[in-house]
Amino acid sequence: MNTLRLVVVSAGLSQPSSTRLLADRLAEATGRRLAGAGRAVDVDVVELRDLAVDIANNLVTGFPGPRLLAATEAVTAADGVIAVSPIFTASYSGLFKSFFDVLDNTALIGKPVLIAATGGTARHSLALEHALRPMFGYLRAIVPPTAVYAASEDWGAVGDAGAGGLADRIERAAGELAGLLTNRPSAEATVAEATIDEVVPFAQQLAALRPGKPA
Amino acid sequence: MVQFGIFTVGDVTTDPTTGRTPTEHERIKAMVAIALKAEEVGLDVFATGEHHNPPFVPSSPTTMLGYIAARTERLILSTSTTLITTNDPVKIAEDFAMLQHLAEGRVDLMMGRGNTGPVYPWFGQDIRQGIPLAIENYALLHELWRKDVVDWEGRFRTPLQGFTSTPRPLDGVPPFVWHGSIRSPEIAEQAAFYGDGFFANNIFWPKNHFQRLISLYRERYAHYGHGTPEQAIVGLGGQVFMRKNSQDAVREFRPYFDNAPVYGHGPSLEDFTSQTPLTVGSPQEVIEKTLAFRESFGDYQRQLFLMDHAGLPLKTVLEQLDLLGEEVVPVLRKEFAAGRPAEVPDGPTHAALLARRDVAELDAAAAEPAGSIA
Ligand SMILES: Cc1cc2nc3c(=O)[nH]c(=O)nc-3n(C[C@H](O)[C@H](O)[C@H](O)COP(=O)(O)O)c2cc1C
């Protein structure tokens, strides 16, 4: 069996970052689940803080610099992604959104993407459901049902009866992501810009325009 | 031989060092002066963009090119690009055939889909149909220049019955067509299918992307039986600012770079020059960077430089053209000629297309068995 490639995208800004801490715990739990199912996994971490200027430059010029290109290629070639944003002003951070803005909008199609966020207040936990999930829905990613939110207080709490503590939610989300990954053939072929080599022959493009064909 | 020339966007941009903005009239006259200078310094091609919104002036390319044609002798007049999606292909056929007659064949053109979304609705088209429009409109244009009487029906335009586009192309040889592309493999495929030229407007992007597009075009060109991949007709963009002394070039160009409408207020000049074809430095540096294009993309047919944008004053642009014509292009001509395989075609000209057509007709006549007329 091929080694699976898991890419963690973390948009935390503080150093050390609780967003990164959450991302690492999710990656660790997912790796453990996969190992239990006999699958090896390589984990790559993309720290958006290090790419902040490159992302802004890409927004301005329309193309990625070499470091950002390496990051977007890693995400595109991954079997699965863990995407974690801090919550700023009741939503994902602008840096997090901008990274997915510059990523090709076909890069995540059919790819399992576990979503998670950190925040100062637990009252913003639904930002995962009303901001991150629809964005990844648009990108046609497969997002597991459990999204993990860690408010400051969660790092020192045992959780409530309904949802369980942060540790439980991490385990549940990791289990769902691992399940999606084990049931999926490895993404060997889906490298960046593979589409360039998959051109539709010209005769077919012309034929599709013949009058009488449905528009 | 590789053809060298310049292409202009025709933007009206404030000079960031003086705060002065040229009028539209000044900009239009400057574009003409730049074209005349291109011929004077020995360049081969002048190409103008087509735009339908401020701050751009060239909405009517054949008008401008016709005027330049009357005032030049050798310069090939071209476009960068002609909007194949929103212009009526019948009008393109007519306008450029007329220009071709007036310019004694010194005309070719580059098809493009345009980069300004609202132009589609302004001209009654739907941007989501960008690629189908490019394909269908060009198919009609191609036929109008090759068949005297055309019956035609498509998806985007009124049908034609018994239509003849006039004037017929000069000597019965249609203007050479390039297909300009930044992103889409469909356009490389289209250029390959027709055996037309493929112009990769590579100036704002890193080269690996264009290596893929150009090699796709070369492969498909061979696939459709037009020749070997090395014989496909490739054009490339370039963007330079020169002074004898490299540091002077950087110092003078930096404010224009930092404030340029296209990439300003983004990456540093240094990052951008290392990642894209932009060269800011001495003529020698421009020569080296341009020669490297051949390593990346193979022997090619046309090199166009963007020289007159971002608010550079006319005087500076004319000085740039002197440097290009005197110090850069002669060296590039010599270096590109060295080691160029004999089977690699020259940049396209009307005379060459005419000669090739005549040879093809002679061959066809020779292949006809004697007495077959009866
Ligand atoms: C500009 C800004 C806005 C913020 N807005 C919110 C908010 O609306 N809701 C919230 O729960 N936390 C908010 N926070 C707190 C961050 O979510 C918290 O600092 C972050 O999760 C810490 O992540 P890090 O340690 O990875 O940097 C905001 C923080 C900043 C800097």
XYZ file of C-alpha atoms and ligand atoms in Angstrom:
620
model
C 0.000 0.000 0.000
C 1.237 3.474 -0.794
C 2.208 5.835 1.969
C -0.546 8.412 2.310
C 0.299 12.101 2.118
C -1.342 14.324 4.666
C -0.827 18.100 4.512
C -1.589 20.272 7.523
C -2.416 23.914 6.741
C -2.142 26.097 9.828
C -2.982 29.798 9.814
C -2.024 30.565 13.408
C -0.080 33.761 13.894
C 1.114 33.659 17.500
C 4.344 31.925 18.360
C 3.797 29.460 19.854
C 0.416 29.102 18.214
C -2.595 27.317 19.671
C -3.833 26.850 16.094
C -0.680 24.925 15.261
C -1.013 22.979 18.492
C -4.524 21.921 17.514
C -3.347 21.078 13.983
C -0.530 18.915 15.331
C -2.848 17.058 17.671
C -5.248 16.348 14.807
C -2.397 15.135 12.588
C -0.997 12.934 15.349
C -4.389 11.369 16.074
C -5.047 10.783 12.365
C -1.604 9.198 11.906
C -2.247 6.892 14.859
C -5.608 5.784 13.437
C -4.074 5.117 10.052
C -1.211 3.149 11.580
C -3.844 1.044 13.362
C -5.372 0.319 9.960
C -1.944 -0.625 8.582
C -1.432 2.564 6.559
C 1.711 4.668 6.718
C 1.362 8.418 6.404
C 3.743 11.293 5.628
C 2.756 14.567 7.236
C 3.769 17.943 5.775
C 2.986 21.173 7.568
C 2.278 24.413 5.687
C 2.569 27.365 8.068
C 0.738 30.211 6.372
C 2.442 32.790 8.604
C 5.718 32.051 6.777
C 3.957 32.551 3.437
C 2.036 35.709 4.317
C 4.009 37.992 1.991
C 4.066 35.421 -0.828
C 0.292 35.059 -0.574
C -0.203 38.832 -0.762
C 2.172 38.983 -3.742
C 0.236 36.248 -5.497
C -2.979 38.218 -5.008
C -1.298 41.191 -6.687
C 0.620 39.490 -9.517
C -1.577 36.489 -10.213
C 1.181 33.903 -9.847
C 2.827 32.176 -6.867
C 6.451 32.678 -5.911
C 8.553 29.530 -5.533
C 7.840 28.901 -1.815
C 4.114 29.391 -2.172
C 4.141 27.231 -5.294
C 5.762 24.415 -3.304
C 3.028 24.760 -0.657
C 0.150 24.786 -3.153
C 1.659 21.818 -4.975
C 1.936 19.906 -1.702
C -1.727 20.582 -0.931
C -2.783 19.669 -4.465
C -0.859 16.403 -4.383
C -2.029 15.434 -0.879
C -4.367 12.535 -0.148
C -5.906 14.535 2.664
C -5.680 17.939 4.310
C -6.137 19.238 7.838
C -7.003 22.950 7.609
C -6.925 24.981 10.810
C -7.610 28.701 11.174
C -7.784 31.003 14.126
C -11.144 32.749 14.340
C -10.717 36.466 13.723
C -13.691 38.798 13.846
C -16.159 35.916 13.925
C -14.781 34.057 10.877
C -11.686 32.440 9.367
C -8.664 34.715 9.300
C -7.982 36.675 6.131
C -4.681 34.880 5.652
C -6.403 31.493 5.786
C -8.995 32.596 3.248
C -6.374 34.184 0.993
C -4.388 30.957 0.820
C -7.447 29.116 -0.448
C -8.171 32.064 -2.762
C -4.835 31.619 -4.542
C -5.048 27.825 -4.603
C -6.467 26.555 -7.897
C -10.181 26.012 -7.386
C -9.897 22.430 -8.630
C -7.074 21.501 -6.225
C -9.291 20.053 -3.499
C -11.931 18.298 -5.567
C -12.795 14.983 -3.958
C -10.123 15.382 -1.288
C -10.887 14.770 2.398
C -10.311 18.038 4.295
C -10.685 18.066 8.065
C -11.570 21.549 9.311
C -10.718 23.020 12.708
C -10.359 26.390 14.379
C -9.168 28.084 17.514
C -10.759 31.114 19.104
C -10.797 33.303 22.147
C -14.445 32.591 22.806
C -16.496 29.415 22.489
C -19.379 31.534 21.196
C -17.750 31.614 17.748
C -17.475 27.865 17.293
C -20.151 27.808 14.589
C -17.856 29.815 12.324
C -16.603 26.357 11.325
C -20.094 25.515 10.103
C -21.093 28.807 8.527
C -17.720 29.914 7.088
C -15.214 27.070 6.654
C -17.589 24.272 5.684
C -19.349 26.181 2.878
C -16.022 27.377 1.505
C -14.713 23.826 1.284
C -18.088 22.764 -0.058
C -17.627 25.216 -2.904
C -14.179 23.763 -3.530
C -15.807 20.313 -3.659
C -13.683 18.888 -0.871
C -15.046 16.055 1.263
C -15.333 17.506 4.776
C -15.857 15.021 7.645
C -18.918 15.675 9.814
C -16.890 16.565 12.894
C -15.194 19.954 12.807
C -13.030 20.751 15.812
C -13.194 24.069 17.604
C -10.851 24.902 20.478
C -11.647 28.010 22.492
C -9.064 29.174 25.016
C -10.996 27.546 27.852
C -11.019 24.142 26.104
C -7.317 23.717 26.611
C -7.987 23.299 30.353
C -11.439 21.735 30.453
C -12.941 18.254 30.352
C -15.914 19.207 28.187
C -19.635 18.719 28.489
C -21.782 15.635 28.284
C -23.058 16.303 24.766
C -19.897 17.080 22.870
C -17.159 15.558 24.985
C -13.900 17.333 25.707
C -11.491 18.680 23.137
C -9.546 15.394 23.241
C -12.695 13.449 22.402
C -13.549 15.740 19.525
C -10.033 15.434 18.150
C -10.268 11.644 18.295
C -13.653 11.586 16.635
C -12.586 13.925 13.818
C -9.315 12.042 13.308
C -11.233 8.767 13.109
C -13.518 10.204 10.436
C -10.610 11.580 8.405
C -8.650 8.319 8.695
C -11.743 6.445 7.545
C -12.058 8.624 4.460
C -8.346 8.259 3.711
C -8.225 4.466 3.994
C -11.160 4.088 1.651
C -9.507 6.217 -0.982
C -6.977 5.284 -3.640
C -3.715 7.204 -3.293
C -3.655 10.566 -5.087
C -0.486 9.728 -7.094
C -1.880 11.136 -10.332
C -3.456 14.379 -9.198
C -0.355 16.563 -9.411
C -0.601 20.303 -9.965
C -1.551 21.322 -13.503
C -2.121 17.783 -14.650
C -4.964 19.404 -16.571
C -2.561 20.988 -19.058
C -1.742 17.564 -20.417
C -5.378 16.479 -20.597
C -6.462 18.650 -23.484
C -9.688 17.857 -25.300
C -8.868 17.114 -28.967
C -9.795 20.031 -31.192
C -12.203 18.119 -33.414
C -14.205 17.302 -30.304
C -14.232 20.968 -29.217
C -15.494 22.012 -32.650
C -18.061 19.248 -32.829
C -19.532 20.326 -29.499
C -20.404 23.668 -31.129
C -22.200 22.281 -34.181
C -25.686 23.718 -34.523
C -28.331 21.374 -33.230
C -26.206 20.344 -30.258
C -27.775 21.343 -26.977
C -26.073 24.477 -25.583
C 15.419 34.045 -38.488
C 13.865 35.167 -35.292
C 11.755 38.303 -35.678
C 12.194 40.965 -33.016
C 9.708 43.607 -32.118
C 7.702 45.375 -29.489
C 4.168 45.039 -28.240
C 2.195 47.723 -26.497
C -0.806 47.622 -24.221
C -1.632 51.245 -24.937
C -2.210 52.197 -21.318
C -2.490 55.822 -20.219
C -0.597 55.778 -16.929
C 0.587 58.562 -14.666
C 4.358 58.912 -14.548
C 4.972 58.185 -10.844
C 8.135 60.285 -10.790
C 6.448 63.484 -12.047
C 2.773 62.890 -11.334
C 1.994 63.789 -14.941
C -0.617 61.839 -16.915
C -0.509 62.057 -20.716
C -3.743 62.838 -22.541
C -5.269 60.169 -24.763
C -4.171 62.194 -27.750
C -0.566 62.329 -26.523
C -0.589 58.613 -25.814
C -1.932 57.733 -29.264
C 0.718 59.916 -30.936
C 3.360 58.377 -28.664
C 2.340 54.890 -29.772
C 2.803 55.927 -33.388
C 6.188 57.528 -32.621
C 7.238 54.296 -30.899
C 6.193 52.225 -33.916
C 8.134 54.474 -36.317
C 11.143 54.282 -34.018
C 10.891 50.482 -34.031
C 11.380 50.489 -37.799
C 14.147 53.089 -37.597
C 16.220 51.019 -35.151
C 15.831 47.879 -37.252
C 13.134 45.957 -35.398
C 10.813 43.691 -37.380
C 7.432 43.917 -35.661
C 5.119 46.401 -33.950
C 2.044 44.960 -32.246
C -0.743 46.825 -30.489
C -3.236 45.614 -27.934
C -6.991 46.021 -28.216
C -8.964 47.440 -25.302
C -12.391 48.946 -24.824
C -12.084 50.711 -21.500
C -10.014 53.456 -19.879
C -7.140 53.839 -19.143
C -6.375 52.162 -22.493
C -6.548 53.897 -25.879
C -6.219 51.269 -28.636
C -9.843 50.344 -29.342
C -9.378 50.466 -33.104
C -6.173 48.621 -34.023
C -6.492 48.496 -37.812
C -7.006 52.263 -37.932
C -3.768 52.822 -36.060
C -1.874 50.101 -37.939
C -3.086 51.444 -41.289
C -1.676 54.861 -40.434
C 1.628 53.318 -39.330
C 1.700 51.188 -42.492
C 1.599 54.355 -44.600
C 4.596 55.743 -42.772
C 6.823 52.642 -42.701
C 8.523 50.419 -45.256
C 9.527 47.158 -43.648
C 7.844 46.879 -40.249
C 5.377 43.992 -39.790
C 2.188 45.292 -38.176
C 0.504 43.002 -35.739
C -1.772 42.844 -32.706
C -1.434 41.708 -29.129
C -4.201 40.754 -29.114
C -7.239 40.917 -31.384
C -10.295 39.929 -29.372
C -11.590 36.834 -31.126
C -14.322 36.394 -28.529
C -16.130 39.724 -28.827
C -15.303 41.017 -32.328
C -17.443 39.783 -35.180
C -15.193 37.392 -37.117
C -16.613 38.776 -40.360
C -15.389 42.258 -39.435
C -11.967 40.908 -38.441
C -11.728 39.180 -41.823
C -12.611 42.395 -43.637
C -10.528 44.819 -41.572
C -7.334 42.819 -41.635
C -7.616 41.862 -45.297
C -7.987 45.568 -46.095
C -4.989 46.388 -43.913
C -3.015 43.607 -45.580
C -3.582 45.164 -49.025
C -2.703 48.664 -47.858
C 0.446 47.450 -46.080
C 1.596 45.273 -49.007
C 1.339 42.152 -46.889
C 3.185 43.449 -43.825
C 0.388 42.275 -41.518
C -0.303 39.453 -39.176
C -2.417 39.224 -36.046
C -2.652 37.520 -32.715
C -5.924 36.125 -31.442
C -6.710 36.511 -27.764
C -9.655 36.133 -25.447
C -9.051 39.389 -23.600
C -8.611 39.940 -19.900
C -11.432 42.358 -19.149
C -14.651 40.625 -18.109
C -17.137 43.449 -18.863
C -16.032 43.614 -22.524
C -18.100 40.471 -23.136
C -21.453 41.950 -22.046
C -20.584 45.310 -23.648
C -20.327 43.472 -26.961
C -23.332 41.270 -26.313
C -21.457 38.100 -25.371
C -21.286 35.793 -22.360
C -17.910 35.430 -20.661
C -18.688 31.863 -19.603
C -18.588 31.031 -23.323
C -15.035 32.417 -23.672
C -13.394 29.286 -25.062
C -16.317 28.197 -27.301
C -16.471 31.760 -28.706
C -12.733 31.700 -29.453
C -13.115 28.361 -31.195
C -16.217 29.059 -33.231
C -15.334 32.634 -34.229
C -11.883 31.632 -35.370
C -13.221 28.676 -37.343
C -15.388 31.146 -39.262
C -12.574 33.680 -39.745
C -10.327 30.903 -41.052
C -12.952 29.858 -43.571
C -13.775 33.409 -44.689
C -10.157 33.964 -45.709
C -9.866 30.657 -47.530
C -13.214 30.162 -49.253
C -14.570 32.723 -51.699
C -18.192 31.903 -50.955
C -19.131 30.837 -47.486
C -22.305 29.181 -46.212
C -22.091 29.053 -42.489
C -24.122 28.446 -39.384
C -22.926 28.498 -35.778
C -24.007 29.057 -32.262
C -22.990 32.649 -31.638
C -23.613 34.600 -34.812
C -26.213 35.120 -37.523
C -25.863 32.438 -40.235
C -24.275 33.345 -43.579
C -25.564 32.233 -46.975
C -23.422 32.819 -50.058
C -21.258 35.359 -48.238
C -17.977 36.630 -49.676
C -15.681 38.541 -47.368
C -14.014 41.391 -49.257
C -11.359 42.289 -50.091
C -10.023 38.787 -50.611
C -6.637 38.335 -48.866
C -3.645 39.793 -50.719
C -2.343 37.307 -53.350
C -4.916 34.853 -51.982
C -2.718 34.343 -48.913
C -4.445 35.052 -45.579
C -2.552 36.993 -42.919
C -0.564 34.752 -40.605
C -2.326 34.116 -37.299
C -0.873 33.681 -33.839
C -2.912 32.481 -30.908
C -1.936 34.284 -27.746
C -2.253 32.449 -24.475
C -1.425 32.756 -20.810
C -3.260 29.825 -19.299
C -5.421 27.678 -21.476
C -4.277 24.428 -23.056
C -7.349 24.630 -25.337
C -5.742 27.578 -27.132
C -2.454 25.698 -27.603
C -4.519 22.876 -29.061
C -6.367 25.272 -31.375
C -3.118 26.812 -32.664
C -1.689 23.330 -33.236
C -4.790 22.101 -35.058
C -4.602 24.898 -37.645
C -0.805 24.922 -37.879
C -0.917 28.550 -36.723
C 1.585 30.283 -34.450
C 1.427 30.094 -30.666
C 2.420 33.174 -28.723
C 3.016 32.576 -25.036
C 2.594 35.830 -23.198
C 5.034 34.794 -20.549
C 5.989 38.157 -19.116
C 4.143 38.035 -15.822
C 4.573 34.381 -15.018
C 7.295 31.890 -14.144
C 8.636 29.802 -16.982
C 7.740 26.245 -15.934
C 4.090 26.942 -16.684
C 4.912 28.095 -20.229
C 7.264 25.217 -20.824
C 4.280 22.904 -20.372
C 2.007 24.962 -22.627
C 4.596 25.311 -25.389
C 5.588 21.684 -25.369
C 1.920 20.725 -25.545
C 1.552 23.037 -28.568
C 4.677 21.599 -30.247
C 3.530 18.006 -29.734
C 0.046 18.681 -31.016
C 1.408 20.650 -34.009
C 3.283 17.515 -35.038
C 0.277 15.332 -34.239
C -1.810 17.297 -36.763
C 0.814 16.767 -39.450
C 2.132 20.306 -39.858
C 5.767 19.314 -39.290
C 7.998 18.231 -36.445
C 7.547 19.685 -32.946
C 10.667 21.786 -33.586
C 9.010 23.306 -36.652
C 6.039 24.699 -34.756
C 5.829 28.511 -34.769
C 6.441 29.934 -31.321
C 6.450 33.540 -30.137
C 7.465 34.825 -26.714
C 7.075 37.993 -24.726
C 9.734 39.849 -22.824
C 9.927 42.951 -20.705
C 13.085 44.980 -20.242
C 14.454 48.243 -18.988
C 18.064 49.036 -19.815
C 20.796 51.488 -19.110
C 24.470 51.033 -19.982
C 25.072 50.654 -16.312
C 22.944 48.047 -14.544
C 22.545 50.025 -11.287
C 21.301 53.059 -13.205
C 18.627 50.932 -14.841
C 17.444 49.599 -11.492
C 17.429 53.037 -9.867
C 15.528 54.650 -12.723
C 12.996 51.860 -13.258
C 12.178 51.068 -9.608
C 9.497 53.763 -9.101
C 7.806 52.670 -12.341
C 7.938 49.057 -11.221
C 6.702 49.767 -7.698
C 3.713 51.715 -9.006
C 2.970 49.707 -12.162
C -0.747 48.989 -12.581
C -0.165 45.304 -13.239
C 2.213 44.172 -10.527
C 2.972 47.286 -8.490
C 2.685 47.367 -4.713
C 3.389 43.642 -4.658
C 6.661 41.749 -4.915
C 10.015 43.486 -4.952
C 11.692 44.305 -8.250
C 14.390 41.797 -7.334
C 11.912 38.942 -6.699
C 9.968 39.723 -9.845
C 13.050 39.790 -12.056
C 14.224 36.479 -10.645
C 10.812 34.846 -11.155
C 9.661 36.251 -14.504
C 11.248 37.342 -17.814
C 11.479 40.985 -16.632
C 15.062 42.198 -16.959
C 16.194 45.495 -15.517
C 19.876 46.042 -16.154
C 22.508 46.424 -18.827
C 22.028 45.441 -22.478
C 24.318 42.490 -21.768
C 21.959 41.247 -19.051
C 19.010 41.559 -21.416
C 20.915 39.563 -24.017
C 21.692 36.812 -21.543
C 18.155 36.527 -20.219
C 16.671 36.480 -23.721
C 19.144 33.875 -24.968
C 18.076 31.686 -22.059
C 14.532 31.622 -23.525
C 15.854 29.340 -26.242
C 17.144 26.902 -23.630
C 13.730 26.854 -21.960
C 11.410 26.803 -24.967
C 13.450 25.679 -27.992
C 14.306 27.650 -31.129
C 11.484 30.085 -31.770
C 10.248 32.560 -34.361
C 9.239 35.821 -32.728
C 10.371 37.803 -29.711
C 8.284 40.795 -28.660
C 9.288 43.148 -25.860
C 6.988 45.281 -23.735
C 8.762 48.654 -23.462
C 6.239 51.476 -23.114
C 4.109 50.954 -20.055
C 3.782 51.930 -16.390
C 3.949 55.631 -17.224
C 7.442 55.712 -18.745
C 7.798 58.979 -20.696
C 8.049 58.801 -24.495
C 11.604 60.138 -24.474
C 12.736 57.306 -22.207
C 10.943 54.707 -24.322
C 12.647 55.989 -27.471
C 16.030 55.760 -25.718
C 15.158 52.200 -24.740
C 14.414 51.386 -28.368
C 17.788 52.816 -29.419
C 19.504 50.492 -26.961
C 17.372 47.560 -28.065
C 18.054 48.170 -31.746
C 21.726 49.044 -31.456
C 23.083 46.874 -28.689
C 20.712 44.006 -28.021
C 18.973 42.806 -31.164
C 22.072 42.586 -33.415
C 23.739 40.295 -30.864
C 20.572 38.260 -30.396
C 20.211 37.826 -34.177
C 23.740 36.486 -34.414
C 23.503 34.240 -31.374
C 20.081 32.839 -32.279
C 21.261 32.111 -35.835
C 24.236 30.154 -34.512
C 23.275 26.540 -34.015
C 19.750 27.022 -35.316
C 18.864 23.815 -37.178
C 18.136 24.380 -40.885
C 14.676 22.824 -40.629
C 13.489 25.336 -38.026
C 11.324 27.835 -39.905
C 11.942 31.587 -39.934
C 9.491 34.055 -38.471
C 6.446 34.211 -40.795
C 6.223 36.829 -43.574
C 3.785 37.341 -46.406
C 6.538 36.703 -48.969
C 7.425 33.371 -47.368
C 3.782 32.269 -47.136
C 3.279 33.220 -50.780
C 6.373 31.296 -51.872
C 5.273 28.264 -49.887
C 1.822 28.402 -51.449
C 3.344 28.575 -54.955
C 5.620 25.602 -54.269
C 2.653 23.625 -52.971
C 0.706 24.443 -56.156
C 3.614 23.441 -58.396
C 3.996 20.176 -56.507
C 0.307 19.503 -56.896
C 0.472 20.245 -60.652
C 3.534 17.991 -61.065
C 1.765 15.162 -59.250
C -1.139 15.373 -61.730
C -0.669 12.652 -64.381
C -0.212 14.092 -67.925
C -3.373 14.213 -70.013
C -5.620 13.939 -67.030
C -7.341 17.155 -68.099
C -9.100 15.331 -70.893
C -7.717 40.528 14.827
C -8.212 39.434 15.721
C -9.567 39.173 15.813
C -10.059 38.156 16.616
N -11.392 37.917 16.639
C -11.868 36.860 17.343
C -13.246 36.532 17.299
O -14.054 37.204 16.677
N -13.677 35.447 17.976
C -12.820 34.661 18.699
O -13.279 33.669 19.273
N -11.500 34.971 18.797
C -11.012 36.046 18.138
N -9.673 36.351 18.189
C -8.806 35.520 19.008
C -8.142 34.472 18.132
O -9.073 33.586 17.593
C -7.094 33.713 18.934
O -6.131 34.661 19.294
C -6.463 32.652 18.095
O -7.291 31.559 18.025
C -5.103 32.266 18.614
O -4.500 31.464 17.631
P -2.923 31.333 17.516
O -2.422 31.054 18.919
O -2.724 30.149 16.616
O -2.389 32.572 16.916
C -9.170 37.389 17.392
C -7.802 37.666 17.334
C -7.311 38.664 16.503
C -5.833 38.924 16.456
